[in-house]
Amino acid sequence: MVHEDGVDGQPQPQPQQQQYKRLGGLVVGNYCHDVLFRGDLPVGETLGGAASFVSNVLDALAPSTSLYVAKVGADFAYAAPHPPRVVSSSSHTTLFHAHFPPVPAAGGYHGDRVLRRVRACDPIFPADLPDDIRFDYGLAVGVAGEILPETLARMIDLCRVVLVDAQGMIRSFDPVDGTVRLVPLRSTEFFHLLPRIGFLKASAEEAPFVDIEEARKWCCVIVTHGKDGCQVYWKDGELHVSPFQADQIDPTGAGDSFMGGFVSGLVWGLPVPDAVLLGNFFGSLTVTQIGVPKFDQRMLQHVKEELKRRAAQHSGSCGGTISLDFHKSDTHEDFLEHLTGAAKLTCTGNPTDLHTNQDNQCQ
């Protein structure tokens, strides 16, 4: 006889809940080789891929450990801070060519780049993500179509909140020459995942393809406007966050550095506008150098000490819980002034002139 409380009156054994290891962040996106051209002449070769720029900020500032999932080919030429998975001995690393127009005789701004994906490494599949770990946050930072819709869905299952760069969802690639183009988010297989995403970042160029008014119904949307700062949208409001001035040399990776700074601010307990300000700060520093920037260690320590101070002031410690407070803190302007002062401790490392005299922040 079966009773409600078990067999023959005996308590029914309860299934044991699986215990998972916990980490701070899960960062997903392939490393790349980037070659920069001025006109038809190559002027620089660098490590690329959003993960390389994100880790450059996140490793320096975030108080918790992150796991990076990235793939490369056997030809990978750099010592990445977080070793990627080499797909096979015959595979190739994703390769981008960024073409900038020739420098005009009058100097000044020389136009925007044309980006081409020359080669693509294997995509990242759900099976490439760990089964036995859960994360406080996830960063989906694909650049070459490597993050599949089913992989993003799996990230959402593994993470408390997921932040997504729109470029990984709306980029398409010309089948002949690999030129990067954009498609409407609504037409992709990622669209149905919007209600499960916490934050979506898009550049001003990408924003029309995202459909901000639709996306903001489901998640927070952050649009970066270069020298004009950022606009933050959510279901019930929007606000503007100030930029930082910078002499632009190369915009590559600025949006990725923004993401690194933004999520670092969130995990330190900053409200969303203050975290966006920190993202703007690192985006502005990135455009002043070619490739993954070399940040001044004094500056990084200065910023981290300020984050520790703010965390202690508002919550006593940093617990890794992502804030969904969309109001600027009472000390937002003080934070802006502090970061402006910290920028004076920085020094640029690559003087090659791609763009000059442009106040910019992140693309």
GROMACS .gro file of C-alpha atoms in nm:
model
  363
    1MET     CA    1   0.000   0.000   0.000
    2VAL     CA    2   0.130   0.342  -0.095
    3HIS     CA    3   0.065   0.635   0.135
    4GLU     CA    4   0.117   1.003   0.066
    5ASP     CA    5   0.418   1.004   0.296
    6GLY     CA    6   0.584   0.698   0.141
    7VAL     CA    7   0.561   0.320   0.125
    8ASP     CA    8   0.378   0.149   0.413
    9GLY     CA    9   0.384   0.468   0.613
   10GLN     CA   10   0.759   0.519   0.586
   11PRO     CA   11   0.888   0.865   0.484
   12GLN     CA   12   0.970   0.890   0.115
   13PRO     CA   13   1.343   0.962   0.058
   14GLN     CA   14   1.400   1.307  -0.090
   15PRO     CA   15   1.636   1.338  -0.387
   16GLN     CA   16   1.957   1.511  -0.292
   17GLN     CA   17   2.005   1.852  -0.448
   18GLN     CA   18   2.318   1.861  -0.662
   19GLN     CA   19   2.589   2.084  -0.525
   20TYR     CA   20   2.766   2.304  -0.777
   21LYS     CA   21   3.092   2.489  -0.755
   22ARG     CA   22   3.040   2.865  -0.786
   23LEU     CA   23   3.257   3.117  -0.968
   24GLY     CA   24   3.224   3.486  -1.035
   25GLY     CA   25   3.194   3.512  -1.411
   26LEU     CA   26   3.165   3.307  -1.729
   27VAL     CA   27   3.313   3.489  -2.030
   28VAL     CA   28   3.242   3.332  -2.369
   29GLY     CA   29   3.393   3.442  -2.702
   30ASN     CA   30   3.684   3.343  -2.926
   31TYR     CA   31   4.022   3.509  -2.948
   32CYS     CA   32   4.117   3.647  -3.289
   33HIS     CA   33   4.406   3.771  -3.498
   34ASP     CA   34   4.347   4.133  -3.603
   35VAL     CA   35   4.533   4.296  -3.893
   36LEU     CA   36   4.491   4.671  -3.937
   37PHE     CA   37   4.530   4.841  -4.275
   38ARG     CA   38   4.569   5.204  -4.370
   39GLY     CA   39   4.457   5.210  -4.729
   40ASP     CA   40   4.611   4.894  -4.877
   41LEU     CA   41   4.910   4.885  -4.641
   42PRO     CA   42   4.912   4.678  -4.321
   43VAL     CA   43   5.007   4.896  -4.025
   44GLY     CA   44   4.956   4.661  -3.731
   45GLU     CA   45   4.888   4.304  -3.621
   46THR     CA   46   4.744   4.243  -3.276
   47LEU     CA   47   4.563   3.998  -3.051
   48GLY     CA   48   4.191   4.048  -3.097
   49GLY     CA   49   3.859   3.908  -2.990
   50ALA     CA   50   3.635   4.057  -2.727
   51ALA     CA   51   3.756   3.818  -2.456
   52SER     CA   52   4.108   3.960  -2.475
   53PHE     CA   53   3.986   4.316  -2.412
   54VAL     CA   54   3.732   4.214  -2.147
   55SER     CA   55   3.988   4.015  -1.949
   56ASN     CA   56   4.231   4.306  -1.961
   57VAL     CA   57   3.989   4.506  -1.745
   58LEU     CA   58   3.806   4.232  -1.556
   59ASP     CA   59   4.122   4.058  -1.431
   60ALA     CA   60   4.252   4.386  -1.292
   61LEU     CA   61   3.935   4.503  -1.119
   62ALA     CA   62   3.686   4.226  -1.049
   63PRO     CA   63   3.698   4.079  -0.697
   64SER     CA   64   3.613   3.725  -0.807
   65THR     CA   65   3.748   3.462  -1.044
   66SER     CA   66   3.609   3.416  -1.394
   67LEU     CA   67   3.619   3.124  -1.637
   68TYR     CA   68   3.692   3.202  -2.003
   69VAL     CA   69   3.571   2.978  -2.285
   70ALA     CA   70   3.742   3.055  -2.616
   71LYS     CA   71   3.861   2.862  -2.919
   72VAL     CA   72   4.156   2.919  -3.152
   73GLY     CA   73   4.338   2.732  -3.425
   74ALA     CA   74   4.682   2.574  -3.417
   75ASP     CA   75   4.818   2.895  -3.572
   76PHE     CA   76   4.728   3.108  -3.266
   77ALA     CA   77   5.017   3.350  -3.228
   78TYR     CA   78   4.973   3.508  -2.884
   79ALA     CA   79   5.008   3.422  -2.516
   80ALA     CA   80   4.654   3.491  -2.398
   81PRO     CA   81   4.600   3.555  -2.026
   82HIS     CA   82   4.337   3.280  -2.021
   83PRO     CA   83   4.450   2.991  -2.242
   84PRO     CA   84   4.197   2.904  -2.513
   85ARG     CA   85   4.112   2.562  -2.644
   86VAL     CA   86   4.302   2.473  -2.962
   87VAL     CA   87   4.045   2.308  -3.186
   88SER     CA   88   4.274   2.088  -3.398
   89SER     CA   89   4.617   2.082  -3.557
   90SER     CA   90   4.467   2.179  -3.894
   91SER     CA   91   4.235   2.453  -3.769
   92HIS     CA   92   4.279   2.828  -3.803
   93THR     CA   93   4.225   3.112  -3.559
   94THR     CA   94   3.954   3.364  -3.648
   95LEU     CA   95   4.115   3.641  -3.855
   96PHE     CA   96   3.979   3.994  -3.907
   97HIS     CA   97   4.111   4.262  -4.142
   98ALA     CA   98   4.020   4.617  -4.041
   99HIS     CA   99   4.059   4.860  -4.332
  100PHE     CA  100   4.093   5.231  -4.257
  101PRO     CA  101   4.092   5.488  -4.539
  102PRO     CA  102   4.414   5.675  -4.627
  103VAL     CA  103   4.506   5.977  -4.418
  104PRO     CA  104   4.370   6.294  -4.585
  105ALA     CA  105   4.615   6.574  -4.659
  106ALA     CA  106   4.435   6.803  -4.417
  107GLY     CA  107   4.473   6.556  -4.130
  108GLY     CA  108   4.201   6.509  -3.868
  109TYR     CA  109   3.946   6.232  -3.874
  110HIS     CA  110   3.993   5.987  -4.158
  111GLY     CA  111   3.666   5.795  -4.170
  112ASP     CA  112   3.542   5.467  -4.033
  113ARG     CA  113   3.686   5.122  -4.077
  114VAL     CA  114   3.558   4.844  -4.299
  115LEU     CA  115   3.579   4.516  -4.110
  116ARG     CA  116   3.619   4.181  -4.283
  117ARG     CA  117   3.619   3.832  -4.135
  118VAL     CA  118   3.882   3.651  -4.338
  119ARG     CA  119   3.871   3.321  -4.147
  120ALA     CA  120   3.654   3.184  -3.870
  121CYS     CA  121   3.740   2.930  -3.604
  122ASP     CA  122   3.487   2.674  -3.483
  123PRO     CA  123   3.182   2.800  -3.295
  124ILE     CA  124   3.139   2.753  -2.920
  125PHE     CA  125   2.879   2.484  -2.849
  126PRO     CA  126   2.673   2.430  -2.532
  127ALA     CA  127   2.883   2.120  -2.463
  128ASP     CA  128   3.191   2.344  -2.441
  129LEU     CA  129   3.048   2.508  -2.127
  130PRO     CA  130   3.093   2.344  -1.786
  131ASP     CA  131   2.812   2.139  -1.633
  132ASP     CA  132   2.936   2.142  -1.274
  133ILE     CA  133   2.979   2.517  -1.215
  134ARG     CA  134   2.730   2.799  -1.164
  135PHE     CA  135   2.820   3.165  -1.210
  136ASP     CA  136   2.719   3.500  -1.067
  137TYR     CA  137   2.720   3.651  -1.415
  138GLY     CA  138   2.791   3.565  -1.776
  139LEU     CA  139   2.939   3.774  -2.056
  140ALA     CA  140   2.848   3.668  -2.411
  141VAL     CA  141   3.102   3.857  -2.621
  142GLY     CA  142   3.111   3.693  -2.960
  143VAL     CA  143   3.254   3.884  -3.255
  144ALA     CA  144   3.255   3.639  -3.544
  145GLY     CA  145   2.933   3.442  -3.505
  146GLU     CA  146   3.096   3.194  -3.268
  147ILE     CA  147   2.824   3.207  -3.000
  148LEU     CA  148   2.525   3.003  -3.117
  149PRO     CA  149   2.169   3.071  -2.993
  150GLU     CA  150   2.170   2.739  -2.807
  151THR     CA  151   2.502   2.833  -2.644
  152LEU     CA  152   2.362   3.162  -2.521
  153ALA     CA  153   2.058   2.977  -2.386
  154ARG     CA  154   2.290   2.744  -2.194
  155MET     CA  155   2.481   3.043  -2.054
  156ILE     CA  156   2.153   3.183  -1.924
  157ASP     CA  157   2.088   2.852  -1.747
  158LEU     CA  158   2.431   2.858  -1.582
  159CYS     CA  159   2.443   3.226  -1.475
  160ARG     CA  160   2.237   3.442  -1.242
  161VAL     CA  161   2.245   3.724  -1.497
  162VAL     CA  162   2.385   3.741  -1.851
  163LEU     CA  163   2.524   4.047  -2.028
  164VAL     CA  164   2.533   4.028  -2.407
  165ASP     CA  165   2.712   4.232  -2.671
  166ALA     CA  166   2.468   4.274  -2.960
  167GLN     CA  167   2.742   4.238  -3.221
  168GLY     CA  168   2.754   3.867  -3.146
  169MET     CA  169   2.386   3.833  -3.237
  170ILE     CA  170   2.337   4.066  -3.535
  171ARG     CA  171   2.658   4.042  -3.738
  172SER     CA  172   2.652   3.869  -4.075
  173PHE     CA  173   2.947   3.806  -4.304
  174ASP     CA  174   2.962   3.844  -4.681
  175PRO     CA  175   3.017   3.496  -4.827
  176VAL     CA  176   3.269   3.631  -5.081
  177ASP     CA  177   3.495   3.875  -4.897
  178GLY     CA  178   3.375   3.843  -4.534
  179THR     CA  179   3.265   4.207  -4.499
  180VAL     CA  180   3.079   4.251  -4.171
  181ARG     CA  181   2.718   4.362  -4.206
  182LEU     CA  182   2.431   4.388  -3.960
  183VAL     CA  183   2.089   4.222  -3.962
  184PRO     CA  184   1.779   4.297  -3.751
  185LEU     CA  185   1.784   4.117  -3.417
  186ARG     CA  186   1.420   4.023  -3.470
  187SER     CA  187   1.519   3.815  -3.774
  188THR     CA  188   1.769   3.605  -3.578
  189GLU     CA  189   1.728   3.299  -3.360
  190PHE     CA  190   1.852   3.504  -3.063
  191PHE     CA  191   1.543   3.725  -3.048
  192HIS     CA  192   1.333   3.491  -2.835
  193LEU     CA  193   1.604   3.495  -2.567
  194LEU     CA  194   1.564   3.869  -2.494
  195PRO     CA  195   1.333   3.817  -2.194
  196ARG     CA  196   1.603   3.602  -2.031
  197ILE     CA  197   1.891   3.848  -2.086
  198GLY     CA  198   1.985   4.097  -1.815
  199PHE     CA  199   2.179   4.357  -2.015
  200LEU     CA  200   2.224   4.413  -2.388
  201LYS     CA  201   2.502   4.644  -2.513
  202ALA     CA  202   2.493   4.794  -2.863
  203SER     CA  203   2.689   5.063  -3.042
  204ALA     CA  204   2.510   5.358  -3.201
  205GLU     CA  205   2.558   5.186  -3.537
  206GLU     CA  206   2.405   4.863  -3.410
  207ALA     CA  207   2.116   5.020  -3.217
  208PRO     CA  208   1.872   5.053  -3.513
  209PHE     CA  209   1.909   4.679  -3.579
  210VAL     CA  210   1.832   4.596  -3.216
  211ASP     CA  211   1.502   4.791  -3.201
  212ILE     CA  212   1.555   4.959  -2.867
  213GLU     CA  213   1.187   5.021  -2.797
  214GLU     CA  214   1.114   4.650  -2.825
  215ALA     CA  215   1.427   4.527  -2.647
  216ARG     CA  216   1.388   4.760  -2.348
  217LYS     CA  217   1.057   4.590  -2.263
  218TRP     CA  218   1.255   4.278  -2.174
  219CYS     CA  219   1.604   4.384  -2.062
  220CYS     CA  220   1.827   4.682  -1.994
  221VAL     CA  221   1.975   4.819  -2.319
  222ILE     CA  222   2.294   5.027  -2.319
  223VAL     CA  223   2.382   5.216  -2.636
  224THR     CA  224   2.734   5.357  -2.665
  225HIS     CA  225   2.763   5.684  -2.857
  226GLY     CA  226   3.139   5.734  -2.872
  227LYS     CA  227   3.237   6.089  -2.779
  228ASP     CA  228   2.880   6.156  -2.659
  229GLY     CA  229   2.876   5.891  -2.386
  230CYS     CA  230   2.606   5.628  -2.334
  231GLN     CA  231   2.230   5.610  -2.319
  232VAL     CA  232   2.076   5.355  -2.083
  233TYR     CA  233   1.723   5.225  -2.151
  234TRP     CA  234   1.500   5.005  -1.941
  235LYS     CA  235   1.127   4.938  -1.930
  236ASP     CA  236   1.038   5.237  -1.716
  237GLY     CA  237   1.298   5.497  -1.809
  238GLU     CA  238   1.622   5.607  -1.965
  239LEU     CA  239   1.920   5.821  -1.874
  240HIS     CA  240   2.243   5.956  -2.019
  241VAL     CA  241   2.591   5.881  -1.879
  242SER     CA  242   2.880   6.117  -1.952
  243PRO     CA  243   3.180   6.032  -2.172
  244PHE     CA  244   3.551   6.081  -2.113
  245GLN     CA  245   3.767   6.268  -2.362
  246ALA     CA  246   4.028   6.069  -2.551
  247ASP     CA  247   4.247   6.107  -2.859
  248GLN     CA  248   4.133   5.819  -3.074
  249ILE     CA  249   4.390   5.604  -3.253
  250ASP     CA  250   4.204   5.275  -3.298
  251PRO     CA  251   3.841   5.205  -3.197
  252THR     CA  252   3.890   4.827  -3.201
  253GLY     CA  253   3.794   4.668  -2.869
  254ALA     CA  254   3.662   4.985  -2.705
  255GLY     CA  255   3.316   4.837  -2.664
  256ASP     CA  256   3.469   4.522  -2.518
  257SER     CA  257   3.670   4.723  -2.265
  258PHE     CA  258   3.347   4.905  -2.186
  259MET     CA  259   3.187   4.569  -2.106
  260GLY     CA  260   3.480   4.476  -1.882
  261GLY     CA  261   3.455   4.802  -1.691
  262PHE     CA  262   3.077   4.791  -1.673
  263VAL     CA  263   3.054   4.441  -1.528
  264SER     CA  264   3.343   4.516  -1.288
  265GLY     CA  265   3.139   4.805  -1.152
  266LEU     CA  266   2.829   4.590  -1.120
  267VAL     CA  267   3.003   4.315  -0.923
  268TRP     CA  268   3.148   4.576  -0.689
  269GLY     CA  269   2.789   4.676  -0.613
  270LEU     CA  270   2.766   4.999  -0.812
  271PRO     CA  271   2.425   5.108  -0.941
  272VAL     CA  272   2.386   5.070  -1.317
  273PRO     CA  273   2.465   5.435  -1.411
  274ASP     CA  274   2.786   5.437  -1.205
  275ALA     CA  275   2.891   5.104  -1.356
  276VAL     CA  276   2.824   5.246  -1.705
  277LEU     CA  277   3.047   5.540  -1.615
  278LEU     CA  278   3.327   5.296  -1.532
  279GLY     CA  279   3.266   5.126  -1.866
  280ASN     CA  280   3.291   5.459  -2.045
  281PHE     CA  281   3.620   5.523  -1.869
  282PHE     CA  282   3.786   5.204  -1.991
  283GLY     CA  283   3.639   5.241  -2.339
  284SER     CA  284   3.797   5.586  -2.363
  285LEU     CA  285   4.137   5.454  -2.258
  286THR     CA  286   4.122   5.173  -2.513
  287VAL     CA  287   4.079   5.394  -2.821
  288THR     CA  288   4.410   5.567  -2.745
  289GLN     CA  289   4.612   5.254  -2.830
  290ILE     CA  290   4.628   4.988  -3.099
  291GLY     CA  291   4.513   4.644  -2.993
  292VAL     CA  292   4.469   4.533  -2.633
  293PRO     CA  293   4.575   4.839  -2.432
  294LYS     CA  294   4.846   4.847  -2.168
  295PHE     CA  295   4.694   5.015  -1.865
  296ASP     CA  296   4.908   5.199  -1.613
  297GLN     CA  297   4.922   4.990  -1.294
  298ARG     CA  298   4.901   5.300  -1.073
  299MET     CA  299   4.577   5.395  -1.246
  300LEU     CA  300   4.429   5.048  -1.202
  301GLN     CA  301   4.517   5.043  -0.835
  302HIS     CA  302   4.372   5.392  -0.794
  303VAL     CA  303   4.042   5.281  -0.951
  304LYS     CA  304   4.025   4.955  -0.757
  305GLU     CA  305   4.080   5.131  -0.426
  306GLU     CA  306   3.793   5.365  -0.509
  307LEU     CA  307   3.569   5.068  -0.593
  308LYS     CA  308   3.659   4.904  -0.261
  309ARG     CA  309   3.582   5.227  -0.078
  310ARG     CA  310   3.244   5.262  -0.247
  311ALA     CA  311   3.155   4.898  -0.184
  312ALA     CA  312   3.240   4.932   0.186
  313GLN     CA  313   3.046   5.258   0.208
  314HIS     CA  314   2.725   5.124   0.055
  315SER     CA  315   2.711   4.756   0.145
  316GLY     CA  316   3.006   4.674   0.367
  317SER     CA  317   3.160   4.437   0.112
  318CYS     CA  318   3.135   4.314  -0.245
  319GLY     CA  319   2.915   4.008  -0.260
  320GLY     CA  320   2.901   3.969  -0.637
  321THR     CA  321   2.527   4.038  -0.655
  322ILE     CA  322   2.447   4.242  -0.966
  323SER     CA  323   2.261   4.565  -0.892
  324LEU     CA  324   1.946   4.653  -1.084
  325ASP     CA  325   1.934   5.005  -0.941
  326PHE     CA  326   1.894   5.244  -1.234
  327HIS     CA  327   1.931   5.564  -1.031
  328LYS     CA  328   2.257   5.755  -1.030
  329SER     CA  329   2.417   5.749  -0.688
  330ASP     CA  330   2.442   6.070  -0.490
  331THR     CA  331   2.817   6.058  -0.554
  332HIS     CA  332   2.794   5.993  -0.931
  333GLU     CA  333   2.955   6.326  -1.020
  334ASP     CA  334   3.226   6.268  -0.761
  335PHE     CA  335   3.296   5.931  -0.924
  336LEU     CA  336   3.321   6.102  -1.263
  337GLU     CA  337   3.570   6.350  -1.119
  338HIS     CA  338   3.769   6.070  -0.954
  339LEU     CA  339   3.796   5.872  -1.278
  340THR     CA  340   3.892   6.184  -1.471
  341GLY     CA  341   4.178   6.228  -1.226
  342ALA     CA  342   4.275   5.863  -1.258
  343ALA     CA  343   4.301   5.903  -1.636
  344LYS     CA  344   4.591   6.141  -1.582
  345LEU     CA  345   4.792   5.845  -1.451
  346THR     CA  346   4.763   5.660  -1.781
  347CYS     CA  347   5.013   5.648  -2.064
  348THR     CA  348   4.954   5.530  -2.420
  349GLY     CA  349   5.174   5.264  -2.571
  350ASN     CA  350   5.127   5.251  -2.949
  351PRO     CA  351   5.177   5.577  -3.138
  352THR     CA  352   5.085   5.446  -3.485
  353ASP     CA  353   4.844   5.699  -3.633
  354LEU     CA  354   4.516   5.551  -3.750
  355HIS     CA  355   4.288   5.823  -3.617
  356THR     CA  356   4.398   6.136  -3.437
  357ASN     CA  357   4.251   6.424  -3.239
  358GLN     CA  358   3.915   6.262  -3.190
  359ASP     CA  359   3.731   6.278  -2.862
  360ASN     CA  360   3.587   5.928  -2.841
  361GLN     CA  361   3.484   5.669  -2.591
  362CYS     CA  362   3.359   5.337  -2.722
  363GLN     CA  363   3.213   5.206  -3.043
   0.00000   0.00000   0.00000
